[in-house]
Amino acid sequence: MPARTQDRPTEVTAAGIARLAGVGRAAVSNWRRRHADFPKPVGGTETSPAFALRDIEQWLRDQGKLAEVPLRERVWQQLVGHPAGAAAALRQAGAVLLLAHDRPAAWQQLRAAADDAELTGVLPAVLDAVLAARLGPGHPVRGLTREALAPSAALVRATGDLAAADGAAAAYDFLLGRHLDANPRQYTLTPPGPAALMAELAAVAGPSGTVLDPACGAGALLAAARERTAEESDGGERDAGERDAGESDAPVTLYGQEADADLAALTALRLALGVPDAQVRVRAADTLRADAFPDLAADAVLVHPPFNERNWGHDELAYDPRWEYGFPARTESELAWVQHALARLREGGTAVLLMPPAAASRRSGRRIRADLLRRGALRAVIALPAGAAPPNGVPLHLWVLRKPGTTPPAPQLLVVDAVGPATGAPAGRDKPDWQTVRTTAVEAWRTFDRDGGIEEQPGVRRSLAAIDLLDDDVDLAPARHLPPPAAAGGPAELARIRERLTTTLARTTALTPRPDGGAAGPARWPVTTVGELARAGALVLRAGGAGTAPAGGAAPAVLTDHDVIGGDAPSGTLPEAPASGPAEEPVLLQAGDVVVPVLGGGAVARVTDDSTAGAALGRNLILLRPDPAALDPWFLAGFLRGTANNRQASSYASTATRLDVRRLQLPRLPLADQRRYGQRFRDLAAFEGALRLTARLGEQLVQGLHDGLTDGSVTPD
């Protein structure tokens, strides 16, 4: 590698500088214009320049804008500014973290005894030995040569420091998570809720010795499978005396394959660090064209396959032995993945695939679906709520398959709809209630798998004979085969809704405000801004979105931006903390806080009451906590909702309107006058809440009457 590349400094963008200093990007632009000594760009483009991280840190310290760069941020900036790219740098950092995790004494001795040149010269052989021991021959973590590591000595040492501070697994979770978050369009990730549900469905028959994900992505399904089998091995459902003959306490082996070589390497490191008690075998190749595990007979297969692929190998694979149930059409790539999963299962093994809903009904796949049913391979189709996984606007399906043995069961299919009102998932909510979805799906599958059938629950679940599905369409969509639920609880429930609606309408009439007391013209108050009030200490300003749920402890609900805009109770959940790292504290709400959405909310501000206090502040929300001796919260929230106020504080630089809360204005008034205005704003909020409740009750009554009239539980009389 040329010397100029080896000496190239770690670079940082304007966004990275803003994170280091805890300011917005606009502040960084102002510094560049106002300070002649601000470091000059060393790379990037004219519109997105890059700066030397070392020079930026020194300048921030000289200006008193940075006391100390957080270690995590330092390592991250070295990763994103690495001359070989962030993915290559993350491979190097992950390999070093694995060395520090598996052989801590050897790592400390090597780090202390060698200078930078010696360290990067000796490391390749040491890392190769550790990787081969943990990931097996043919692992995807490539390119850790002396030349590749030469510019990485600072990164290597900083990564070792981060491992000592946070633990190797937690450090890698943080770095990989930042990389995935920074490249959302490059990776399709399986969220924790569906991953845990798929692992639980696959593990119903007992702990698995081998688990395969042939489209493993970032490894979420394999990690969830290991967590599930660990729970069962610890006695979550059966003790050692209840295990089936042949089951052992041998470590689970996680097999994964991923077409993206960089992602395969990062996933292999994630699994090796995150589940050190499992054997990890991840390979980089196109699964359908170049299967890395052709002789595997896994206990469980979990797959979130790529959807709607035309270039999956249709022309090259016409005579592949995996197509036991029929050769998939070019438009049926998902059915190719289904058959690959079945081909890699042992007899009696379980596969769970996340599927687009069209795969259950497209005419081009009806012959394969019919054969899957006839032979008892397809056991369940479970409809999930929209928002389960990308694409988030589509209610995806889970297919549960069981590889037939010598005596296949009588062909039956379980259909479950976890989308409808029976799941308790609020309509229009972007995040499903995963606890309710999990309970609905798992209870139905366990009962069906144990008994060979299940008691019908209208609108939720049903067991069907395969022969009844073998028509011209072989449409397996659950909604088509489930009888509708009883209309809103029947006439008695509709009568209760009507009574509530009548009462609420009367209350709404009483609360309707009068626009009297008008002035001759607009007031000419002296004004201040939220930013000025924050600097003066009259209020505290906090951004939401941070925080993780404590392991094994109760976690607060999350107030989301949709909850604020819709006037709903907190509905979100905190992500789980890394198993090897501490939980990150969220921002918790207090009564009297004012919460403002910064994306797409328009003129919206909400005052937190006792029922919402204690919830965590969600993403895209700003909390304003006024000093009660200086600011009335209702006065603050009311003036923040002014249309003209929001318009002048909004940015239209991108496709989404973003509100700069610091620029919002409000008049300078004595506290007594603030409270007069605050009381009027409080009355308006009560009227608005009554209107919302009226609309919801009206919708329930109208839909309930439609359902009752159409299913016969309500008569036209």
mmCIF file of N, CA and C in Angstrom, residues 15 28 64 116 169 177 251 267 299 338 429 431 442 470 474 486 507 543 560 616 622 624 650 671-672:
data_model
loop_
_atom_site.group_PDB
_atom_site.id
_atom_site.type_symbol
_atom_site.label_atom_id
_atom_site.label_comp_id
_atom_site.label_asym_id
_atom_site.label_seq_id
_atom_site.Cartn_x
_atom_site.Cartn_y
_atom_site.Cartn_z
ATOM 1 N N ALA A 15 -21.558 16.055 10.051
ATOM 2 C CA ALA A 15 -22.483 15.390 10.971
ATOM 3 C C ALA A 15 -21.732 14.758 12.139
ATOM 4 N N VAL A 28 -22.039 23.766 13.103
ATOM 5 C CA VAL A 28 -20.764 23.451 12.462
ATOM 6 C C VAL A 28 -20.558 24.339 11.239
ATOM 7 N N GLY A 64 -12.900 25.340 23.647
ATOM 8 C CA GLY A 64 -13.693 25.028 24.824
ATOM 9 C C GLY A 64 -15.026 24.370 24.506
ATOM 10 N N ASP A 116 3.319 0.253 17.147
ATOM 11 C CA ASP A 116 2.264 0.187 16.140
ATOM 12 C C ASP A 116 2.646 -0.710 14.970
ATOM 13 N N ALA A 169 -18.458 -7.855 23.475
ATOM 14 C CA ALA A 169 -19.728 -8.054 22.789
ATOM 15 C C ALA A 169 -20.543 -6.768 22.734
ATOM 16 N N GLY A 177 -24.365 -1.722 15.282
ATOM 17 C CA GLY A 177 -25.661 -1.043 15.272
ATOM 18 C C GLY A 177 -25.577 0.334 14.636
ATOM 19 N N PRO A 251 -23.569 -27.974 22.510
ATOM 20 C CA PRO A 251 -23.799 -26.589 22.092
ATOM 21 C C PRO A 251 -24.543 -26.542 20.768
ATOM 22 N N THR A 267 -21.742 -10.306 10.332
ATOM 23 C CA THR A 267 -22.681 -11.166 11.054
ATOM 24 C C THR A 267 -21.965 -12.309 11.756
ATOM 25 N N ASP A 299 -32.144 -29.002 12.441
ATOM 26 C CA ASP A 299 -33.330 -29.172 13.271
ATOM 27 C C ASP A 299 -34.345 -28.065 13.027
ATOM 28 N N VAL A 338 -38.746 -21.453 0.144
ATOM 29 C CA VAL A 338 -39.507 -22.428 0.929
ATOM 30 C C VAL A 338 -38.964 -23.837 0.697
ATOM 31 N N ARG A 429 -51.747 2.056 14.091
ATOM 32 C CA ARG A 429 -50.520 2.231 14.848
ATOM 33 C C ARG A 429 -49.357 1.648 14.084
ATOM 34 N N LYS A 431 -46.497 0.465 15.168
ATOM 35 C CA LYS A 431 -45.811 -0.644 15.818
ATOM 36 C C LYS A 431 -46.835 -1.595 16.420
ATOM 37 N N VAL A 442 -48.479 -18.117 19.015
ATOM 38 C CA VAL A 442 -47.821 -19.264 19.641
ATOM 39 C C VAL A 442 -48.836 -20.207 20.274
ATOM 40 N N LEU A 470 -57.899 -27.129 -1.925
ATOM 41 C CA LEU A 470 -57.331 -27.479 -3.227
ATOM 42 C C LEU A 470 -58.306 -27.152 -4.352
ATOM 43 N N VAL A 474 -56.039 -22.177 -4.750
ATOM 44 C CA VAL A 474 -55.236 -22.596 -3.588
ATOM 45 C C VAL A 474 -54.783 -21.350 -2.820
ATOM 46 N N ALA A 486 -67.834 -11.829 15.890
ATOM 47 C CA ALA A 486 -69.146 -11.257 16.208
ATOM 48 C C ALA A 486 -69.054 -9.747 16.178
ATOM 49 N N ARG A 507 -71.294 16.379 26.256
ATOM 50 C CA ARG A 507 -70.140 17.033 26.882
ATOM 51 C C ARG A 507 -69.409 17.912 25.869
ATOM 52 N N ALA A 543 -34.028 15.833 23.887
ATOM 53 C CA ALA A 543 -34.460 15.087 22.705
ATOM 54 C C ALA A 543 -34.757 13.648 23.091
ATOM 55 N N THR A 560 -44.755 7.807 21.673
ATOM 56 C CA THR A 560 -44.267 7.985 20.314
ATOM 57 C C THR A 560 -44.827 9.269 19.714
ATOM 58 N N ALA A 616 -41.383 6.835 28.682
ATOM 59 C CA ALA A 616 -40.136 7.256 28.047
ATOM 60 C C ALA A 616 -40.454 8.102 26.815
ATOM 61 N N ILE A 622 -39.369 16.258 21.084
ATOM 62 C CA ILE A 622 -38.578 17.136 21.950
ATOM 63 C C ILE A 622 -39.380 17.422 23.210
ATOM 64 N N LEU A 624 -39.890 19.749 26.528
ATOM 65 C CA LEU A 624 -39.622 21.045 27.152
ATOM 66 C C LEU A 624 -40.142 20.977 28.580
ATOM 67 N N SER A 650 -40.044 26.083 10.820
ATOM 68 C CA SER A 650 -39.923 24.814 10.100
ATOM 69 C C SER A 650 -38.903 24.912 8.990
ATOM 70 N N LEU A 671 -46.261 35.929 34.919
ATOM 71 C CA LEU A 671 -46.768 34.594 35.192
ATOM 72 C C LEU A 671 -48.283 34.592 35.368
ATOM 73 N N ALA A 672 -48.841 35.659 35.979
ATOM 74 C CA ALA A 672 -50.293 35.709 36.174
ATOM 75 C C ALA A 672 -51.018 35.743 34.828
#
